[in-house]
Short mmCIF file of C-alpha atoms in Angstrom, two decimals:
data_model
loop_
_atom_site.label_atom_id
_atom_site.label_comp_id
_atom_site.label_asym_id
_atom_site.label_seq_id
_atom_site.Cartn_x
_atom_site.Cartn_y
_atom_site.Cartn_z
CA MET Z 1 -36.92 -8.34 -21.86
CA ILE Z 2 -34.43 -5.82 -20.37
CA GLU Z 3 -35.57 -2.40 -19.41
CA ILE Z 4 -33.42 0.61 -17.96
CA LYS Z 5 -35.06 3.14 -15.81
CA GLU Z 6 -33.54 6.35 -13.78
CA ALA Z 7 -33.95 5.94 -10.42
CA LEU Z 8 -36.02 9.19 -9.65
CA THR Z 9 -39.07 7.80 -7.38
CA GLY Z 10 -38.60 6.67 -3.71
CA LYS Z 11 -39.27 3.15 -4.81
CA GLN Z 12 -36.74 3.01 -7.47
CA GLN Z 13 -34.39 4.93 -5.38
CA ARG Z 14 -34.60 2.00 -2.60
CA GLU Z 15 -34.36 -0.81 -5.17
CA PHE Z 16 -31.17 1.07 -6.24
CA LEU Z 17 -29.63 0.99 -2.69
CA ASP Z 18 -30.97 -2.46 -1.77
CA PHE Z 19 -29.76 -4.34 -4.61
CA PRO Z 20 -26.36 -5.27 -3.70
CA ASP Z 21 -27.37 -6.28 -0.42
CA ARG Z 22 -29.63 -8.55 -2.01
CA LEU Z 23 -27.28 -9.77 -4.67
CA TYR Z 24 -24.76 -10.72 -2.17
CA LYS Z 25 -26.85 -11.87 0.63
CA GLY Z 26 -25.17 -14.53 2.73
CA ASN Z 27 -21.58 -13.90 1.09
CA PRO Z 28 -19.13 -13.53 3.88
CA CYS Z 29 -16.73 -11.38 1.85
CA TYR Z 30 -19.65 -8.73 1.24
CA VAL Z 31 -19.48 -5.71 3.59
CA PRO Z 32 -22.43 -3.24 3.07
CA PRO Z 33 -21.85 0.51 3.15
CA LEU Z 34 -23.44 2.47 6.03
CA ARG Z 35 -27.09 2.82 4.70
CA MET Z 36 -27.54 6.13 6.16
CA ASP Z 37 -24.53 7.51 4.21
CA GLU Z 38 -25.71 6.00 0.82
CA ARG Z 39 -29.31 7.42 1.09
CA LYS Z 40 -27.65 11.01 1.02
CA ILE Z 41 -26.91 10.50 -2.72
CA PHE Z 42 -30.37 11.23 -3.40
CA ARG Z 43 -30.66 14.45 -1.64
CA LYS Z 44 -30.28 17.65 -3.76
CA ASP Z 45 -28.05 19.10 -1.03
CA TYR Z 46 -25.68 16.43 -1.11
CA ILE Z 47 -22.07 17.98 -0.59
CA TYR Z 48 -20.75 16.54 -3.73
CA TYR Z 49 -23.30 18.24 -6.08
CA GLU Z 50 -21.41 21.45 -5.60
CA THR Z 51 -18.95 20.32 -8.12
CA CYS Z 52 -20.73 17.11 -9.70
CA GLU Z 53 -23.62 16.08 -11.57
CA ALA Z 54 -24.70 12.29 -11.29
CA VAL Z 55 -27.51 9.99 -12.70
CA TYR Z 56 -28.69 6.60 -11.36
CA TYR Z 57 -30.18 3.87 -13.37
CA ASN Z 58 -31.90 0.64 -12.58
CA ALA Z 59 -31.89 -2.42 -14.83
CA TYR Z 60 -35.13 -4.81 -14.82
CA LYS Z 61 -35.35 -8.10 -16.49
CA ASP Z 62 -38.97 -9.50 -16.97
CA GLY Z 63 -39.90 -6.64 -14.36
CA ARG Z 64 -37.44 -7.93 -11.67
CA MET Z 65 -34.49 -5.58 -10.53
CA ALA Z 66 -31.27 -7.05 -12.02
CA GLY Z 67 -28.95 -4.45 -11.84
CA ARG Z 68 -27.70 -0.87 -11.33
CA ILE Z 69 -25.27 1.77 -12.19
CA SER Z 70 -24.58 5.42 -11.66
CA GLY Z 71 -22.55 7.96 -13.71
CA ILE Z 72 -20.77 10.93 -12.37
CA ILE Z 73 -19.35 14.19 -14.00
CA GLN Z 74 -16.73 15.22 -11.50
CA ARG Z 75 -16.09 18.91 -12.88
CA ALA Z 76 -13.34 19.49 -10.36
CA SER Z 77 -11.39 16.61 -11.80
CA ASN Z 78 -12.04 17.40 -15.26
CA VAL Z 79 -10.69 20.85 -14.97
CA LYS Z 80 -7.77 19.39 -13.13
CA THR Z 81 -7.22 16.71 -16.00
CA GLY Z 82 -8.47 18.91 -18.89
CA GLN Z 83 -10.58 15.87 -20.07
CA LYS Z 84 -14.25 15.57 -20.43
CA ARG Z 85 -14.70 12.43 -18.36
CA VAL Z 86 -17.88 10.66 -16.58
CA ARG Z 87 -17.10 8.18 -13.87
CA PHE Z 88 -19.14 4.93 -13.62
CA THR Z 89 -19.71 3.79 -10.05
CA ARG Z 90 -21.94 1.71 -7.94
CA PHE Z 91 -22.34 -0.99 -10.69
CA ASP Z 92 -23.82 -4.25 -9.77
CA CYS Z 93 -25.78 -6.73 -11.89
CA ILE Z 94 -26.88 -10.47 -12.02
CA GLU Z 95 -24.70 -12.67 -14.25
CA ASP Z 96 -25.95 -11.76 -17.46
CA PHE Z 97 -23.97 -9.78 -19.75
CA GLU Z 98 -27.07 -8.40 -21.62
CA VAL Z 99 -28.07 -6.66 -18.33
CA ALA Z 100 -24.56 -5.34 -17.97
CA LYS Z 101 -24.39 -4.05 -21.66
CA ALA Z 102 -27.77 -2.17 -21.20
CA LEU Z 103 -26.61 -0.51 -17.97
CA PHE Z 104 -23.24 0.69 -19.60
CA GLY Z 105 -25.18 1.82 -22.71
CA ALA Z 106 -27.41 3.97 -20.75
CA CYS Z 107 -24.52 5.57 -18.86
CA GLU Z 108 -22.41 5.90 -21.91
CA ASP Z 109 -25.72 7.61 -23.64
CA TRP Z 110 -25.85 10.03 -20.74
CA ALA Z 111 -22.26 10.75 -21.09
CA ARG Z 112 -22.49 11.63 -24.86
CA SER Z 113 -25.73 13.86 -24.13
CA ARG Z 114 -23.48 15.93 -21.77
CA GLY Z 115 -20.58 16.25 -24.25
CA MET Z 116 -18.35 13.88 -22.21
CA GLU Z 117 -15.69 11.92 -24.33
CA ILE Z 118 -14.40 9.22 -21.82
CA VAL Z 119 -15.92 6.79 -19.25
CA CYS Z 120 -13.79 5.68 -16.64
CA GLY Z 121 -14.02 3.79 -13.16
CA PRO Z 122 -15.29 2.44 -10.91
CA LEU Z 123 -14.80 5.92 -9.24
CA GLY Z 124 -16.76 7.59 -7.05
CA PHE Z 125 -17.48 11.37 -6.35
CA SER Z 126 -13.81 11.68 -4.66
CA ASP Z 127 -11.20 9.05 -3.53
CA LEU Z 128 -12.74 9.09 0.00
CA GLU Z 129 -15.56 6.87 -1.81
CA ARG Z 130 -15.34 3.33 -2.88
CA GLU Z 131 -13.19 2.74 -5.90
CA GLY Z 132 -11.77 0.04 -8.12
CA LEU Z 133 -13.11 -3.21 -9.46
CA LEU Z 134 -12.10 -6.04 -7.53
CA ILE Z 135 -10.00 -8.45 -9.87
CA ASP Z 136 -8.40 -10.69 -7.43
CA GLY Z 137 -9.09 -11.89 -4.02
CA PHE Z 138 -12.45 -12.75 -4.23
CA ASP Z 139 -12.46 -15.04 -1.12
CA GLN Z 140 -11.02 -12.26 1.04
CA MET Z 141 -13.46 -10.10 3.26
CA ASN Z 142 -13.54 -6.65 2.08
CA THR Z 143 -13.07 -3.73 4.48
CA PHE Z 144 -15.83 -1.15 5.23
CA GLU Z 145 -14.04 1.12 3.01
CA GLU Z 146 -14.28 -1.12 -0.16
CA GLN Z 147 -16.95 -2.65 -2.40
CA TYR Z 148 -17.20 -6.30 -3.14
CA ASN Z 149 -17.98 -7.60 -6.60
CA ALA Z 150 -18.25 -10.97 -8.27
CA PRO Z 151 -15.61 -12.36 -10.73
CA TYR Z 152 -17.88 -12.01 -13.68
CA TYR Z 153 -17.91 -8.16 -13.54
CA LYS Z 154 -14.34 -7.76 -14.99
CA ASP Z 155 -15.34 -10.29 -18.11
CA PHE Z 156 -18.50 -8.04 -18.75
CA ILE Z 157 -16.57 -4.74 -18.49
CA GLU Z 158 -13.92 -5.91 -20.79
CA ARG Z 159 -16.18 -7.35 -23.18
CA LEU Z 160 -17.82 -3.92 -23.37
CA GLY Z 161 -14.39 -2.20 -24.65
CA TYR Z 162 -13.07 -1.20 -21.43
CA THR Z 163 -9.30 -1.36 -20.70
CA LYS Z 164 -7.11 -1.24 -17.76
CA GLU Z 165 -6.26 2.31 -16.47
CA VAL Z 166 -4.83 1.88 -13.20
CA ASP Z 167 -4.58 -1.14 -10.64
CA TRP Z 168 -4.49 -1.00 -6.92
CA LEU Z 169 -2.70 -3.62 -4.43
CA GLU Z 170 -4.04 -4.51 -1.10
CA TYR Z 171 -1.97 -5.78 1.67
CA ARG Z 172 -2.65 -7.70 4.84
CA ILE Z 173 -0.31 -6.39 7.43
CA PHE Z 174 1.15 -8.37 10.45
CA SER Z 175 3.75 -7.15 13.07
CA PRO Z 176 7.18 -6.95 11.66
CA ASP Z 177 9.88 -9.23 13.08
CA PRO Z 178 11.66 -7.83 16.34
CA GLU Z 179 14.86 -7.12 14.47
CA ALA Z 180 12.86 -5.12 12.02
CA GLU Z 181 10.77 -3.38 14.35
CA ALA Z 182 14.00 -2.34 16.66
CA GLU Z 183 15.59 -1.10 13.38
CA MET Z 184 12.23 1.11 12.61
CA GLU Z 185 12.43 2.58 16.20
CA LYS Z 186 15.96 3.57 15.97
CA MET Z 187 15.43 5.04 12.48
CA SER Z 188 12.21 6.81 13.32
CA ASP Z 189 14.13 8.23 16.69
CA PHE Z 190 17.04 9.56 14.63
CA VAL Z 191 14.68 11.27 12.07
CA MET Z 192 12.86 12.88 14.53
CA ARG Z 193 15.76 14.23 16.30
CA ARG Z 194 17.61 15.20 13.36
CA TYR Z 195 14.73 17.22 12.06
CA ASN Z 196 13.29 18.46 15.38
CA LEU Z 197 9.89 16.85 14.88
CA HIS Z 198 7.55 15.62 17.44
CA PHE Z 199 4.21 13.75 17.65
CA GLY Z 200 1.17 15.98 18.24
CA GLU Z 201 -0.71 15.15 21.38
CA ALA Z 202 -4.81 15.43 22.14
CA ARG Z 203 -6.92 14.12 25.00
CA ASP Z 204 -9.28 12.70 22.64
CA SER Z 205 -10.45 12.35 19.16
CA ARG Z 206 -12.49 15.64 19.12
CA GLU Z 207 -9.71 17.54 20.40
CA PHE Z 208 -7.38 15.77 18.00
CA LEU Z 209 -9.39 16.64 14.90
CA LYS Z 210 -9.88 20.17 16.07
CA LYS Z 211 -6.27 21.00 16.49
CA TYR Z 212 -4.84 19.19 13.28
CA MET Z 213 -7.29 18.67 10.96
CA ASP Z 214 -6.71 21.82 9.02
CA GLY Z 215 -3.15 21.11 8.71
CA PHE Z 216 -3.87 17.69 7.50
CA PHE Z 217 -6.25 18.82 4.79
CA ASP Z 218 -3.67 21.16 3.72
CA VAL Z 219 -1.14 18.42 3.47
CA LEU Z 220 -3.57 16.04 1.79
CA ASP Z 221 -4.48 18.27 -0.92
CA ARG Z 222 -0.71 19.08 -1.83
CA SER Z 223 0.40 15.69 -1.42
CA TYR Z 224 -2.49 13.90 -3.20
CA GLU Z 225 -2.62 16.50 -6.07
CA ASP Z 226 -1.08 14.13 -8.68
CA ILE Z 227 -2.79 11.02 -7.73
CA TYR Z 228 -5.05 9.31 -9.82
CA GLY Z 229 -8.66 10.07 -9.29
CA THR Z 230 -8.24 12.83 -6.29
CA VAL Z 231 -9.81 16.09 -6.35
CA PRO Z 232 -9.28 18.98 -3.85
CA PHE Z 233 -11.29 19.29 -0.75
CA THR Z 234 -14.16 21.47 -0.55
CA GLU Z 235 -15.48 22.65 2.64
CA GLY Z 236 -18.35 20.26 2.55
CA MET Z 237 -15.99 17.58 1.85
CA LYS Z 238 -13.95 18.69 4.87
CA LYS Z 239 -17.00 18.62 7.28
CA LEU Z 240 -18.19 15.18 6.03
CA LEU Z 241 -14.77 13.81 6.76
CA VAL Z 242 -14.59 15.26 10.08
CA ASP Z 243 -18.14 14.11 11.22
CA ASN Z 244 -17.37 10.48 9.97
CA PHE Z 245 -13.87 10.59 11.62
CA ASN Z 246 -15.72 11.79 15.00
CA LEU Z 247 -17.71 8.32 14.92
CA ILE Z 248 -14.96 6.00 14.40
CA ILE Z 249 -11.26 7.18 15.25
CA ASP Z 250 -9.59 7.34 18.41
CA THR Z 251 -6.19 8.73 19.35
CA GLU Z 252 -4.58 5.25 19.65
CA HIS Z 253 -4.89 4.59 16.01
CA ALA Z 254 -4.03 8.03 14.64
CA ALA Z 255 -0.62 9.98 14.63
CA VAL Z 256 0.36 13.23 13.66
CA ILE Z 257 3.97 14.49 13.32
CA LEU Z 258 4.44 18.38 13.81
CA ASP Z 259 7.90 20.40 12.97
CA GLY Z 260 9.42 22.91 15.33
CA ASP Z 261 6.84 25.46 14.80
CA GLY Z 262 3.48 23.05 15.21
CA LYS Z 263 3.04 22.76 11.60
CA VAL Z 264 1.81 19.49 10.31
CA VAL Z 265 4.44 17.67 8.53
CA LEU Z 266 2.60 14.08 8.35
CA MET Z 267 -0.67 12.57 9.49
CA ALA Z 268 -1.87 8.93 9.55
CA ILE Z 269 -5.24 8.03 10.46
CA CYS Z 270 -6.46 4.38 11.03
CA PHE Z 271 -9.76 3.02 11.98
CA PRO Z 272 -10.78 0.11 13.96
CA SER Z 273 -12.44 -2.34 11.54
CA ILE Z 274 -16.23 -2.08 11.73
CA ALA Z 275 -16.60 -4.39 8.76
CA ARG Z 276 -18.10 -7.23 11.09
CA ALA Z 277 -20.42 -4.58 12.86
CA MET Z 278 -21.67 -3.64 9.18
CA GLN Z 279 -22.34 -7.18 8.33
CA ILE Z 280 -24.36 -7.96 11.42
CA SER Z 281 -26.57 -4.95 10.69
CA GLY Z 282 -26.93 -4.70 7.06
CA GLY Z 283 -25.24 -1.46 7.06
CA ARG Z 284 -27.75 -0.18 9.52
CA LEU Z 285 -26.98 1.52 12.91
CA THR Z 286 -28.85 -1.13 15.17
CA PRO Z 287 -28.43 -1.34 18.98
CA ARG Z 288 -26.41 -4.93 18.13
CA SER Z 289 -24.24 -3.13 15.78
CA ILE Z 290 -23.60 -0.07 17.89
CA PHE Z 291 -22.45 -2.51 20.64
CA ARG Z 292 -20.28 -4.39 18.37
CA PHE Z 293 -18.72 -1.16 16.91
CA LEU Z 294 -18.05 0.24 20.64
CA ARG Z 295 -16.36 -3.01 21.50
CA ASP Z 296 -14.27 -3.11 18.38
CA ARG Z 297 -13.21 0.66 18.74
CA LYS Z 298 -11.54 -0.04 21.89
CA ARG Z 299 -10.10 -3.61 21.33
CA PRO Z 300 -9.89 -4.14 17.52
CA GLU Z 301 -8.79 -7.25 15.99
CA VAL Z 302 -8.38 -5.63 12.54
CA VAL Z 303 -7.17 -1.94 11.78
CA ASP Z 304 -7.91 -0.71 8.53
CA LEU Z 305 -5.40 1.98 7.18
CA GLY Z 306 -7.16 5.29 6.19
CA LEU Z 307 -5.51 8.45 5.06
CA ILE Z 308 -1.78 9.15 5.20
CA GLY Z 309 -0.60 12.45 3.96
CA VAL Z 310 3.22 13.60 4.07
CA ASP Z 311 3.94 17.26 3.11
CA PRO Z 312 5.77 16.99 -0.17
CA ALA Z 313 8.68 18.87 1.26
CA TRP Z 314 9.28 16.35 3.79
CA GLN Z 315 8.73 13.29 1.33
CA ASN Z 316 12.44 12.45 0.94
CA ARG Z 317 13.61 12.94 4.42
CA GLY Z 318 12.86 9.61 5.77
CA VAL Z 319 9.69 10.54 7.78
CA SER Z 320 7.77 7.44 6.28
CA VAL Z 321 9.72 5.44 8.65
CA CYS Z 322 8.28 7.27 11.66
CA VAL Z 323 4.50 6.08 10.53
CA ALA Z 324 5.84 2.53 9.94
CA ALA Z 325 7.15 2.47 13.60
CA ALA Z 326 3.77 4.16 15.06
CA LEU Z 327 1.87 1.26 12.88
CA ALA Z 328 4.00 -1.60 14.39
CA ARG Z 329 3.33 -0.21 17.98
CA MET Z 330 -0.45 -0.24 16.91
CA LEU Z 331 -0.18 -3.90 16.00
CA HIS Z 332 1.15 -4.78 19.46
CA LYS Z 333 -2.05 -3.53 21.09
CA PRO Z 334 -4.17 -6.48 23.11
CA GLY Z 335 -6.41 -8.26 20.67
CA THR Z 336 -5.02 -6.44 17.34
CA LEU Z 337 -4.07 -9.42 14.90
CA TYR Z 338 -3.31 -7.16 11.56
CA ALA Z 339 -3.84 -4.29 9.64
CA GLU Z 340 -5.57 -4.03 6.11
CA SER Z 341 -3.85 -1.48 4.02
CA ASN Z 342 -6.81 -0.66 1.79
CA LEU Z 343 -5.81 0.71 -1.64
CA ASN Z 344 -2.26 1.41 -2.74
CA LEU Z 345 -1.54 2.35 -6.45
CA GLU Z 346 0.37 -0.03 -8.15
CA ASP Z 347 3.45 2.49 -9.09
CA ASN Z 348 3.53 3.54 -5.29
CA TYR Z 349 6.78 2.07 -4.92
CA ALA Z 350 7.52 3.85 -1.55
CA ILE Z 351 4.43 2.48 0.23
CA GLN Z 352 5.39 -1.17 -1.20
CA ASN Z 353 8.79 -0.97 0.02
CA LEU Z 354 7.28 0.42 3.67
CA TRP Z 355 5.38 -2.87 3.70
CA LYS Z 356 8.46 -4.68 3.11
CA ARG Z 357 9.38 -3.86 6.78
CA PHE Z 358 6.34 -5.90 7.84
CA ASN Z 359 5.21 -9.57 7.40
CA ALA Z 360 2.76 -8.29 4.72
CA ILE Z 361 0.61 -10.43 2.16
CA GLN Z 362 -0.54 -9.00 -1.02
CA HIS Z 363 -4.21 -10.37 -1.00
CA LYS Z 364 -6.54 -8.29 -3.06
CA LYS Z 365 -6.10 -6.15 -6.15
CA ARG Z 366 -8.51 -3.60 -8.00
CA ARG Z 367 -8.61 -2.03 -11.30
CA SER Z 368 -9.96 1.32 -12.65
CA TYR Z 369 -11.20 1.09 -16.41
CA VAL Z 370 -11.20 3.54 -19.04
CA LYS Z 371 -13.19 3.83 -22.55
CA TRP Z 372 -13.10 6.43 -25.12
CA LEU Z 373 -16.54 7.26 -26.72
CA VAL Z 374 -15.15 9.17 -29.63
#
């Protein structure tokens, strides 16, 4: 017997949060999210509820927890697209199609009850959350920014009538060949001199964020405006992002390019990977995980590419090569082996061409699905 319950009590909410950790226990590719961040979804003052409504369902089979799903109405996104959409997210279940069917049925019924016409996902409250269903690369360790899932999820979702809307590609990026790197440095220097650009400086991450984040958010909002799944930054979202950045970035893995008036033209923020630290702690901040995190922050083996924003007025002036040269320098830091691109939309040919300058391997793929309810 399969029973669907909305996660309303403290026990049900803990079961919702615990389920993927139990389902993927011992899986070397699964990286848990930070538990303290996930708990915030059940707080009434969670920053995304300024523009969103959400529901959380648990599935029980013969009395045992067997799956979960969340539905989100992202009102800012619906205004932007002019469509009545519900996003599904945090879907996990045992290898039982009937469980998946019951979970999606509950999410779709909730969508209809709110007057929605389309269900899509996996998409979170914004593109700052984990998004996309893994459809290729199941033997690859996920980054902290990603959600792992088993291969059978794809089959279940497609059997339920969902079809592809977009795909994302992911790359493992190694240092470029010396000749290619020398060419990038030469081109970067030419672009910087031609347009009177310069790199912004800061003593530490706190000063870096204080000096440049307002300009960065402005650039992100304008450069990401037409990108799938994105929504404008609210003040709450900005604060959440800055608080998270304060914990994990350092100035050696971030770059900002300014014009002659000191205005942000381009900004790229990378993160020393904390995936191993999160695996060790199960997503909790323990002394051991904090020690591992602090060690990895200074001498990371892997660098995760986070957010890159380019002022739309500068996108066709070759400034991307300046980011490529900066990344190549990061990959030469002692102990660093490679970078993980995280999600790149399949039709983002500019970024794909950028990775051709490196020794890059396309090793994972994710998909967002869509289903019309009317």
